[in-house]
Backbone as JSON Lines, residues from 0, in Angstrom:
{"i":0,"aa":"M","n":[-96.03,-48.23,-7.06],"ca":[-95.3,-48.32,-5.78],"c":[-94.52,-49.65,-5.64]}
{"i":1,"aa":"K","n":[-95.33,-50.72,-6.06],"ca":[-94.78,-52.07,-5.97],"c":[-93.5,-52.17,-6.94]}
{"i":2,"aa":"D","n":[-93.68,-51.62,-8.14],"ca":[-92.65,-51.57,-9.06],"c":[-91.31,-50.85,-8.54]}
{"i":3,"aa":"E","n":[-91.62,-49.66,-7.8],"ca":[-90.5,-48.96,-7.21],"c":[-89.83,-49.75,-6.07]}
{"i":4,"aa":"N","n":[-90.56,-50.45,-5.32],"ca":[-90.08,-51.27,-4.28],"c":[-89.27,-52.44,-4.86]}
{"i":5,"aa":"A","n":[-89.67,-53.0,-5.97],"ca":[-88.95,-54.14,-6.61],"c":[-87.64,-53.63,-7.07]}
{"i":6,"aa":"V","n":[-87.75,-52.38,-7.65],"ca":[-86.48,-51.91,-8.29],"c":[-85.53,-51.54,-7.24]}
{"i":7,"aa":"I","n":[-85.98,-51.01,-6.21],"ca":[-85.09,-50.5,-4.99],"c":[-84.52,-51.84,-4.47]}
{"i":8,"aa":"S","n":[-85.2,-52.9,-4.26],"ca":[-84.73,-54.06,-3.7],"c":[-83.75,-54.77,-4.6]}
{"i":9,"aa":"A","n":[-83.97,-54.72,-5.85],"ca":[-83.14,-55.29,-6.86],"c":[-81.64,-54.63,-6.8]}
{"i":10,"aa":"L","n":[-81.92,-53.18,-6.62],"ca":[-80.71,-52.38,-6.62],"c":[-79.81,-52.66,-5.37]}
{"i":11,"aa":"E","n":[-80.61,-52.92,-4.2],"ca":[-79.95,-53.14,-2.96],"c":[-79.14,-54.32,-2.94]}
{"i":12,"aa":"E","n":[-79.89,-55.42,-3.57],"ca":[-79.23,-56.66,-3.72],"c":[-77.94,-56.6,-4.58]}
{"i":13,"aa":"R","n":[-78.16,-55.83,-5.71],"ca":[-76.93,-55.7,-6.5],"c":[-75.81,-55.02,-5.78]}
{"i":14,"aa":"I","n":[-76.09,-53.95,-5.02],"ca":[-74.99,-53.22,-4.23],"c":[-74.46,-54.17,-3.21]}
{"i":15,"aa":"T","n":[-75.38,-55.12,-2.59],"ca":[-74.89,-55.97,-1.47],"c":[-73.93,-56.98,-2.22]}
{"i":16,"aa":"T","n":[-74.37,-57.5,-3.42],"ca":[-73.46,-58.51,-4.03],"c":[-72.19,-57.8,-4.55]}
{"i":17,"aa":"L","n":[-72.18,-56.52,-5.01],"ca":[-71.03,-55.92,-5.39],"c":[-70.14,-55.73,-4.18]}
{"i":18,"aa":"E","n":[-70.78,-55.23,-2.96],"ca":[-69.84,-55.07,-1.74],"c":[-69.18,-56.38,-1.4]}
{"i":19,"aa":"R","n":[-70.01,-57.46,-1.44],"ca":[-69.35,-58.74,-1.07],"c":[-68.1,-59.08,-1.87]}
{"i":20,"aa":"Q","n":[-68.3,-58.82,-3.2],"ca":[-67.15,-59.08,-4.14],"c":[-66.0,-58.18,-3.9]}
{"i":21,"aa":"V","n":[-66.26,-56.89,-3.52],"ca":[-65.09,-55.99,-3.44],"c":[-64.56,-56.18,-2.06]}
{"i":22,"aa":"F","n":[-65.36,-56.24,-0.91],"ca":[-64.77,-56.22,0.41],"c":[-64.48,-57.67,0.94]}
{"i":23,"aa":"G","n":[-65.15,-58.72,0.28],"ca":[-64.9,-60.11,0.76],"c":[-65.54,-60.36,2.06]}
{"i":24,"aa":"D","n":[-64.78,-61.06,2.99],"ca":[-65.26,-61.42,4.18],"c":[-65.25,-60.24,5.15]}
{"i":25,"aa":"E","n":[-64.72,-59.11,4.89],"ca":[-64.54,-57.95,5.81],"c":[-65.65,-56.97,5.63]}
{"i":26,"aa":"I","n":[-66.64,-57.49,5.04],"ca":[-67.77,-56.46,4.79],"c":[-68.44,-55.9,5.95]}
{"i":27,"aa":"D","n":[-68.41,-56.7,7.04],"ca":[-69.18,-56.18,8.31],"c":[-68.07,-55.37,9.24]}
{"i":28,"aa":"S","n":[-66.83,-55.42,8.92],"ca":[-65.97,-54.6,9.87],"c":[-66.26,-53.13,9.81]}
{"i":29,"aa":"K","n":[-65.95,-52.48,10.93],"ca":[-66.18,-51.14,11.05],"c":[-65.5,-50.31,9.98]}
{"i":30,"aa":"V","n":[-64.17,-50.58,9.65],"ca":[-63.42,-49.86,8.68],"c":[-64.19,-49.9,7.3]}
{"i":31,"aa":"Q","n":[-64.74,-51.15,7.05],"ca":[-65.42,-51.37,5.63],"c":[-66.73,-50.55,5.66]}
{"i":32,"aa":"Q","n":[-67.26,-50.59,6.65],"ca":[-68.67,-49.79,6.88],"c":[-68.55,-48.57,6.45]}
{"i":33,"aa":"N","n":[-67.46,-47.82,6.83],"ca":[-67.26,-46.38,6.54],"c":[-66.84,-46.17,5.1]}
{"i":34,"aa":"R","n":[-66.31,-47.15,4.51],"ca":[-65.87,-46.94,3.05],"c":[-67.0,-47.23,2.04]}
{"i":35,"aa":"Q","n":[-66.95,-46.47,1.07],"ca":[-67.96,-46.8,-0.06],"c":[-67.47,-47.57,-0.99]}
{"i":36,"aa":"V","n":[-68.25,-48.22,-1.68],"ca":[-67.92,-49.12,-3.0],"c":[-67.32,-48.3,-3.98]}
{"i":37,"aa":"I","n":[-67.72,-47.09,-4.14],"ca":[-67.16,-46.25,-5.23],"c":[-65.73,-45.93,-5.05]}
{"i":38,"aa":"E","n":[-65.35,-45.82,-3.62],"ca":[-63.96,-45.58,-3.36],"c":[-63.19,-46.65,-3.75]}
{"i":39,"aa":"E","n":[-63.53,-47.95,-3.28],"ca":[-62.76,-49.13,-3.62],"c":[-62.62,-49.25,-5.1]}
{"i":40,"aa":"I","n":[-63.68,-49.01,-5.9],"ca":[-63.56,-49.18,-7.32],"c":[-62.72,-48.21,-7.89]}
{"i":41,"aa":"V","n":[-62.58,-47.04,-7.48],"ca":[-61.62,-46.06,-7.91],"c":[-60.36,-46.46,-7.44]}
{"i":42,"aa":"Q","n":[-59.97,-46.89,-6.34],"ca":[-58.65,-47.34,-6.04],"c":[-58.19,-48.55,-6.67]}
{"i":43,"aa":"I","n":[-59.11,-49.56,-6.91],"ca":[-58.71,-50.76,-7.77],"c":[-58.44,-50.21,-9.17]}
{"i":44,"aa":"N","n":[-59.25,-49.36,-9.74],"ca":[-58.93,-48.86,-11.15],"c":[-57.66,-48.12,-11.2]}
{"i":45,"aa":"S","n":[-57.31,-47.33,-10.13],"ca":[-55.96,-46.73,-10.18],"c":[-54.87,-47.69,-10.14]}
{"i":46,"aa":"Q","n":[-55.0,-48.69,-9.36],"ca":[-53.95,-49.83,-9.38],"c":[-53.84,-50.54,-10.68]}
{"i":47,"aa":"I","n":[-54.9,-50.69,-11.3],"ca":[-54.91,-51.27,-12.61],"c":[-54.22,-50.5,-13.68]}
{"i":48,"aa":"L","n":[-54.47,-49.13,-13.63],"ca":[-53.8,-48.2,-14.52],"c":[-52.34,-48.17,-14.23]}
{"i":49,"aa":"R","n":[-51.94,-48.17,-13.04],"ca":[-50.48,-48.16,-12.74],"c":[-49.86,-49.36,-13.29]}
{"i":50,"aa":"S","n":[-50.4,-50.57,-13.02],"ca":[-49.84,-51.68,-13.53],"c":[-49.74,-51.73,-15.08]}
{"i":51,"aa":"V","n":[-50.85,-51.21,-15.75],"ca":[-50.72,-51.3,-17.24],"c":[-49.66,-50.25,-17.67]}
{"i":52,"aa":"A","n":[-49.46,-49.04,-16.97],"ca":[-48.51,-48.05,-17.33],"c":[-47.03,-48.62,-17.09]}
{"i":53,"aa":"S","n":[-46.9,-49.51,-16.14],"ca":[-45.62,-49.85,-15.81],"c":[-45.25,-51.24,-16.71]}
{"i":54,"aa":"R","n":[-46.34,-51.6,-17.53],"ca":[-46.02,-52.79,-18.39],"c":[-44.85,-52.66,-19.32]}
{"i":55,"aa":"E","n":[-44.69,-51.41,-19.88],"ca":[-43.56,-51.19,-20.88],"c":[-42.3,-51.25,-20.15]}
{"i":56,"aa":"S","n":[-42.23,-50.7,-18.91],"ca":[-40.86,-50.81,-18.24],"c":[-40.6,-52.32,-17.79]}
{"i":57,"aa":"V","n":[-41.62,-52.97,-17.63],"ca":[-41.38,-54.49,-17.34],"c":[-40.86,-55.19,-18.53]}
{"i":58,"aa":"A","n":[-41.47,-54.88,-19.67],"ca":[-40.96,-55.41,-20.91],"c":[-39.56,-55.03,-21.22]}
{"i":59,"aa":"Q","n":[-39.13,-53.89,-21.0],"ca":[-37.77,-53.38,-21.13],"c":[-36.86,-54.14,-20.11]}
{"i":60,"aa":"L","n":[-37.32,-54.31,-18.85],"ca":[-36.54,-55.06,-17.82],"c":[-36.31,-56.47,-18.26]}
{"i":61,"aa":"M","n":[-37.44,-57.13,-18.73],"ca":[-37.25,-58.5,-19.2],"c":[-36.33,-58.64,-20.42]}
{"i":62,"aa":"K","n":[-36.27,-57.68,-21.29],"ca":[-35.35,-57.65,-22.31],"c":[-33.9,-57.52,-21.81]}
{"i":63,"aa":"K","n":[-33.69,-56.72,-20.83],"ca":[-32.35,-56.63,-20.15],"c":[-31.9,-57.94,-19.49]}
{"i":64,"aa":"V","n":[-32.93,-58.4,-18.84],"ca":[-32.65,-59.79,-18.19],"c":[-32.23,-60.84,-19.27]}
{"i":65,"aa":"E","n":[-32.92,-60.97,-20.47],"ca":[-32.49,-61.81,-21.38],"c":[-31.09,-61.56,-21.87]}
{"i":66,"aa":"D","n":[-30.74,-60.26,-22.07],"ca":[-29.38,-59.88,-22.35],"c":[-28.36,-60.34,-21.37]}
{"i":67,"aa":"M","n":[-28.72,-60.14,-19.99],"ca":[-27.87,-60.67,-19.04],"c":[-27.72,-62.15,-18.96]}
{"i":68,"aa":"I","n":[-28.75,-62.87,-19.34],"ca":[-28.75,-64.29,-19.43],"c":[-27.7,-64.64,-20.55]}
{"i":69,"aa":"D","n":[-27.87,-63.98,-21.58],"ca":[-26.91,-64.32,-22.66],"c":[-25.38,-64.15,-22.33]}
{"i":70,"aa":"F","n":[-25.19,-62.97,-21.5],"ca":[-23.82,-62.75,-21.07],"c":[-23.28,-63.71,-20.03]}
{"i":71,"aa":"L","n":[-24.18,-64.24,-19.16],"ca":[-23.85,-65.1,-18.09],"c":[-23.99,-66.63,-18.47]}
{"i":72,"aa":"D","n":[-24.45,-66.84,-19.7],"ca":[-24.78,-68.15,-20.07],"c":[-23.54,-69.01,-20.33]}
{"i":73,"aa":"L","n":[-23.15,-69.89,-19.43],"ca":[-22.1,-70.85,-19.45],"c":[-22.77,-72.14,-19.78]}
{"i":74,"aa":"E","n":[-21.95,-73.2,-20.36],"ca":[-22.49,-74.46,-20.66],"c":[-23.05,-75.18,-19.51]}
{"i":75,"aa":"E","n":[-22.45,-75.13,-18.33],"ca":[-22.87,-75.68,-17.27],"c":[-24.18,-75.12,-16.59]}
{"i":76,"aa":"S","n":[-24.16,-73.84,-16.66],"ca":[-25.39,-73.12,-16.0],"c":[-26.66,-73.21,-16.96]}
{"i":77,"aa":"S","n":[-26.32,-73.34,-18.32],"ca":[-27.51,-73.63,-19.1],"c":[-28.13,-74.92,-19.05]}
{"i":78,"aa":"Q","n":[-27.28,-75.97,-18.51],"ca":[-27.8,-77.3,-18.26],"c":[-28.52,-77.39,-17.06]}
{"i":79,"aa":"L","n":[-28.03,-76.62,-16.02],"ca":[-28.57,-76.75,-14.65],"c":[-29.79,-75.76,-14.47]}
{"i":80,"aa":"L","n":[-29.79,-74.57,-15.05],"ca":[-30.94,-73.68,-14.8],"c":[-31.64,-73.39,-16.04]}
{"i":81,"aa":"G","n":[-32.94,-73.24,-15.84],"ca":[-33.74,-72.84,-16.86],"c":[-33.66,-71.35,-17.11]}
{"i":82,"aa":"G","n":[-34.29,-70.71,-18.09],"ca":[-34.33,-69.3,-18.3],"c":[-34.89,-68.46,-17.23]}
{"i":83,"aa":"E","n":[-35.99,-69.03,-16.62],"ca":[-36.66,-68.14,-15.48],"c":[-35.8,-68.22,-14.34]}
{"i":84,"aa":"A","n":[-35.15,-69.41,-14.09],"ca":[-34.37,-69.48,-12.79],"c":[-33.14,-68.6,-12.91]}
{"i":85,"aa":"K","n":[-32.6,-68.55,-14.14],"ca":[-31.34,-67.58,-14.29],"c":[-31.82,-66.19,-14.19]}
{"i":86,"aa":"A","n":[-33.0,-65.85,-14.7],"ca":[-33.39,-64.46,-14.45],"c":[-33.58,-64.14,-12.98]}
{"i":87,"aa":"N","n":[-34.22,-65.0,-12.31],"ca":[-34.43,-64.89,-10.93],"c":[-33.12,-64.87,-10.15]}
{"i":88,"aa":"A","n":[-32.02,-65.56,-10.58],"ca":[-30.82,-65.5,-9.87],"c":[-29.99,-64.13,-10.11]}
{"i":89,"aa":"V","n":[-30.22,-63.65,-11.35],"ca":[-29.58,-62.42,-11.71],"c":[-30.23,-61.29,-10.96]}
{"i":90,"aa":"L","n":[-31.64,-61.26,-10.79],"ca":[-32.31,-60.32,-10.1],"c":[-32.03,-60.35,-8.66]}
{"i":91,"aa":"A","n":[-31.96,-61.58,-8.27],"ca":[-31.61,-61.58,-6.66],"c":[-30.17,-61.11,-6.43]}
{"i":92,"aa":"A","n":[-29.22,-61.29,-7.27],"ca":[-27.86,-60.95,-7.09],"c":[-27.64,-59.51,-7.6]}
{"i":93,"aa":"E","n":[-28.7,-58.74,-8.01],"ca":[-28.43,-57.52,-8.52],"c":[-27.67,-56.37,-7.53]}
{"i":94,"aa":"P","n":[-28.28,-56.33,-6.23],"ca":[-27.56,-55.48,-5.31],"c":[-26.17,-55.86,-5.05]}
{"i":95,"aa":"I","n":[-25.82,-57.09,-5.01],"ca":[-24.39,-57.47,-4.74],"c":[-23.59,-57.08,-5.97]}
{"i":96,"aa":"I","n":[-24.13,-57.4,-7.11],"ca":[-23.33,-57.03,-8.41],"c":[-23.2,-55.53,-8.47]}
{"i":97,"aa":"R","n":[-24.15,-54.75,-8.22],"ca":[-23.97,-53.31,-8.19],"c":[-22.88,-52.86,-7.18]}
{"i":98,"aa":"Q","n":[-23.05,-53.4,-5.98],"ca":[-21.99,-53.12,-4.98],"c":[-20.63,-53.45,-5.47]}
{"i":99,"aa":"M","n":[-20.45,-54.55,-5.98],"ca":[-19.13,-55.08,-6.34],"c":[-18.65,-54.12,-7.63]}
{"i":100,"aa":"Y","n":[-19.54,-53.98,-8.55],"ca":[-19.1,-52.92,-9.64],"c":[-18.75,-51.65,-9.01]}
{"i":101,"aa":"G","n":[-19.4,-51.07,-7.97],"ca":[-18.97,-49.76,-7.42],"c":[-17.62,-49.89,-6.85]}
{"i":102,"aa":"I","n":[-17.36,-51.02,-6.21],"ca":[-16.06,-51.03,-5.49],"c":[-14.96,-51.16,-6.61]}
{"i":103,"aa":"I","n":[-15.17,-52.13,-7.6],"ca":[-14.21,-52.32,-8.71],"c":[-13.88,-51.0,-9.45]}
{"i":104,"aa":"K","n":[-15.02,-50.24,-9.59],"ca":[-14.83,-48.96,-10.38],"c":[-14.07,-48.04,-9.75]}
{"i":105,"aa":"E","n":[-13.99,-48.03,-8.31],"ca":[-13.18,-47.03,-7.48],"c":[-11.75,-47.48,-7.52]}
{"i":106,"aa":"I","n":[-11.51,-48.71,-7.89],"ca":[-10.04,-49.29,-7.81],"c":[-9.29,-48.76,-9.2]}
{"i":107,"aa":"S","n":[-8.19,-48.23,-9.02],"ca":[-7.35,-47.81,-10.26],"c":[-6.24,-48.77,-10.37]}
{"i":108,"aa":"L","n":[-5.69,-48.88,-11.53],"ca":[-4.51,-49.73,-11.82],"c":[-3.32,-49.31,-11.04]}
{"i":109,"aa":"D","n":[-3.16,-48.07,-10.63],"ca":[-1.99,-47.56,-9.85],"c":[-2.11,-48.33,-8.39]}
{"i":110,"aa":"Q","n":[-3.35,-48.28,-7.85],"ca":[-3.57,-48.96,-6.63],"c":[-3.29,-50.45,-6.61]}
{"i":111,"aa":"V","n":[-3.63,-51.05,-7.67],"ca":[-3.4,-52.51,-7.84],"c":[-1.8,-52.71,-7.9]}
{"i":112,"aa":"N","n":[-1.13,-52.02,-8.73],"ca":[0.35,-52.04,-8.79],"c":[0.98,-51.79,-7.59]}
{"i":113,"aa":"E","n":[0.52,-50.83,-6.74],"ca":[1.09,-50.55,-5.48],"c":[0.77,-51.7,-4.4]}
{"i":114,"aa":"A","n":[-0.29,-52.32,-4.55],"ca":[-0.56,-53.53,-3.72],"c":[0.4,-54.56,-4.06]}
{"i":115,"aa":"I","n":[0.51,-54.98,-5.26],"ca":[1.38,-56.05,-5.83],"c":[2.83,-55.85,-5.34]}
{"i":116,"aa":"N","n":[3.27,-54.61,-5.64],"ca":[4.6,-54.21,-5.25],"c":[4.88,-53.71,-3.87]}
{"i":117,"aa":"S","n":[4.04,-53.95,-2.91],"ca":[4.14,-53.56,-1.51],"c":[5.21,-54.23,-0.83]}
{"i":118,"aa":"E","n":[5.64,-53.64,0.12],"ca":[6.88,-54.17,1.05],"c":[6.4,-55.52,1.69]}
{"i":119,"aa":"A","n":[5.03,-55.59,2.09],"ca":[4.57,-56.77,2.71],"c":[4.65,-57.95,1.87]}
{"i":120,"aa":"L","n":[4.2,-57.85,0.56],"ca":[4.16,-58.91,-0.35],"c":[5.51,-59.33,-0.68]}
{"i":121,"aa":"R","n":[6.46,-58.45,-0.85],"ca":[7.83,-58.69,-1.19],"c":[8.59,-59.48,-0.01]}
{"i":122,"aa":"N","n":[8.17,-59.19,1.23],"ca":[8.87,-59.75,2.37],"c":[8.01,-61.01,2.81]}
{"i":123,"aa":"L","n":[7.11,-61.49,2.02],"ca":[6.41,-62.59,2.43],"c":[7.17,-63.85,2.73]}
{"i":124,"aa":"T","n":[8.17,-64.19,2.12],"ca":[8.92,-65.42,2.28],"c":[9.69,-65.29,3.62]}
{"i":125,"aa":"S","n":[10.2,-64.05,3.85],"ca":[11.09,-63.88,5.13],"c":[9.94,-64.0,6.36]}
{"i":126,"aa":"L","n":[8.83,-63.35,6.0],"ca":[7.73,-63.45,7.1],"c":[7.34,-64.9,7.3]}
{"i":127,"aa":"S","n":[7.35,-65.72,6.35],"ca":[6.94,-67.08,6.51],"c":[7.99,-67.73,7.41]}
{"i":128,"aa":"G","n":[9.27,-67.45,7.11],"ca":[10.28,-67.99,7.91],"c":[10.2,-67.63,9.35]}
{"i":129,"aa":"Q","n":[9.88,-66.25,9.69],"ca":[9.76,-65.89,10.96],"c":[8.58,-66.54,11.55]}
{"i":130,"aa":"L","n":[7.48,-66.73,10.88],"ca":[6.38,-67.39,11.41],"c":[6.66,-68.92,11.9]}
{"i":131,"aa":"A","n":[7.48,-69.54,11.12],"ca":[7.9,-70.85,11.51],"c":[8.71,-70.86,12.76]}
{"i":132,"aa":"Q","n":[9.64,-69.88,12.89],"ca":[10.4,-69.83,14.07],"c":[9.54,-69.48,15.29]}
{"i":133,"aa":"L","n":[8.59,-68.72,15.2],"ca":[7.61,-68.4,16.24],"c":[6.93,-69.6,16.68]}
{"i":134,"aa":"K","n":[6.52,-70.39,15.72],"ca":[5.77,-71.63,16.04],"c":[6.62,-72.65,16.76]}
{"i":135,"aa":"M","n":[7.72,-72.62,16.35],"ca":[8.68,-73.54,17.09],"c":[8.91,-73.09,18.57]}
{"i":136,"aa":"V","n":[9.14,-71.74,18.71],"ca":[9.2,-71.16,20.12],"c":[7.89,-71.51,20.86]}
{"i":137,"aa":"Q","n":[6.79,-71.27,20.33],"ca":[5.52,-71.48,20.94],"c":[5.3,-72.97,21.34]}
{"i":138,"aa":"M","n":[5.77,-73.94,20.54],"ca":[5.73,-75.27,20.94],"c":[6.63,-75.64,22.13]}
{"i":139,"aa":"E","n":[7.9,-75.08,22.05],"ca":[8.76,-75.29,23.28],"c":[8.1,-74.8,24.44]}
{"i":140,"aa":"Q","n":[7.42,-73.46,24.36],"ca":[6.91,-73.02,25.54],"c":[5.82,-73.74,26.15]}
{"i":141,"aa":"K","n":[5.02,-74.39,25.15],"ca":[3.86,-75.28,25.55],"c":[4.39,-76.53,26.34]}
{"i":142,"aa":"N","n":[5.54,-77.06,25.84],"ca":[6.09,-78.27,26.48],"c":[6.6,-77.91,27.83]}
{"i":143,"aa":"D","n":[7.26,-76.76,27.9],"ca":[7.74,-76.23,29.28],"c":[6.67,-76.08,30.22]}
{"i":144,"aa":"Y","n":[5.66,-75.52,29.82],"ca":[4.27,-75.25,30.54],"c":[3.78,-76.5,31.03]}
{"i":145,"aa":"D","n":[3.6,-77.45,30.08],"ca":[3.11,-78.88,30.51],"c":[3.93,-79.51,31.59]}
{"i":146,"aa":"N","n":[5.26,-79.49,31.44],"ca":[6.2,-80.01,32.35],"c":[5.91,-79.31,33.65]}
{"i":147,"aa":"F","n":[5.89,-77.93,33.7],"ca":[5.78,-77.21,34.94],"c":[4.54,-77.67,35.64]}
{"i":148,"aa":"I","n":[3.41,-77.85,34.92],"ca":[2.03,-78.2,35.48],"c":[2.25,-79.57,36.1]}
{"i":149,"aa":"R","n":[2.94,-80.52,35.46],"ca":[3.1,-81.91,35.98],"c":[3.92,-81.8,37.35]}
{"i":150,"aa":"K","n":[4.94,-80.93,37.4],"ca":[5.66,-80.76,38.65],"c":[4.9,-80.13,39.77]}
{"i":151,"aa":"I","n":[3.98,-79.17,39.42],"ca":[3.11,-78.54,40.45],"c":[2.16,-79.75,40.92]}
{"i":152,"aa":"R","n":[1.64,-80.39,40.05],"ca":[0.64,-81.42,40.49],"c":[1.29,-82.47,41.37]}
{"i":153,"aa":"A","n":[2.46,-82.82,41.07],"ca":[3.21,-83.82,41.85],"c":[3.51,-83.19,43.27]}
{"i":154,"aa":"I","n":[3.81,-81.97,43.4],"ca":[4.05,-81.29,44.61],"c":[2.74,-81.21,45.41]}
{"i":155,"aa":"E","n":[1.75,-80.83,44.74],"ca":[0.3,-80.82,45.43],"c":[0.0,-82.13,45.95]}
{"i":156,"aa":"E","n":[0.26,-83.18,45.18],"ca":[-0.14,-84.62,45.67],"c":[0.75,-84.9,46.88]}
{"i":157,"aa":"A","n":[2.1,-84.69,46.86],"ca":[2.92,-84.89,47.95],"c":[2.63,-84.13,49.24]}
{"i":158,"aa":"T","n":[2.17,-82.85,48.91],"ca":[1.66,-81.88,50.06],"c":[0.47,-82.53,50.87]}
{"i":159,"aa":"S","n":[-0.49,-83.09,49.97],"ca":[-1.7,-83.6,50.52],"c":[-1.55,-84.77,51.13]}
{"i":160,"aa":"I","n":[-0.52,-85.6,50.79],"ca":[-0.23,-86.93,51.53],"c":[0.38,-86.55,52.75]}
{"i":161,"aa":"L","n":[1.29,-85.61,52.86],"ca":[2.0,-85.19,54.09],"c":[0.97,-84.59,55.04]}
{"i":162,"aa":"A","n":[0.01,-83.79,54.45],"ca":[-0.98,-83.21,55.37],"c":[-1.91,-84.19,56.02]}
{"i":163,"aa":"A","n":[-2.18,-85.2,55.27],"ca":[-2.99,-86.33,55.78],"c":[-2.29,-87.16,56.85]}
{"i":164,"aa":"N","n":[-0.9,-87.23,56.76],"ca":[-0.28,-88.07,57.75],"c":[0.19,-87.31,59.05]}
{"i":165,"aa":"L","n":[0.02,-85.97,59.1],"ca":[0.31,-85.14,60.32],"c":[-0.66,-85.48,61.5]}
{"i":166,"aa":"P","n":[-0.11,-85.59,62.62],"ca":[-1.08,-85.83,63.71],"c":[-1.73,-84.53,64.08]}
{"i":167,"aa":"N","n":[-2.95,-84.54,64.51],"ca":[-3.74,-83.38,64.87],"c":[-3.2,-82.79,66.04]}
């Protein structure tokens, strides 16, 4: 009986130690009390299996990143950034690169030629001249406005002086 109690106590101590290692500081929380150690071990095991299974895809991704680094490797960037920093920069810019690629892919040479040969671009010099004329008109109007405001202030000042000198 004493041996059985010792074995049971040893097992309970081992389970408690295992629970502390699995649950950490949250061992006494209500959520953790309802969970069993075996559930945690199965969950951790499945996470490990998933990470090992995705290891091959990570290796392929890193190979692609190395290829991208080779394509993007300029003299200045090779001096400024290390390999890991370049990889991080490419990975961070991936959504933007994909978006820009999609936009560029949708543009045809006909659309580019139409834009270059458009009426607006051909008339750009005449539009610049018109803009200069409008700027001159705007400056003249601003001067006229400033003169008008000065005259109004002079009239207001004269009116206030006259009003102050009127007998009650």
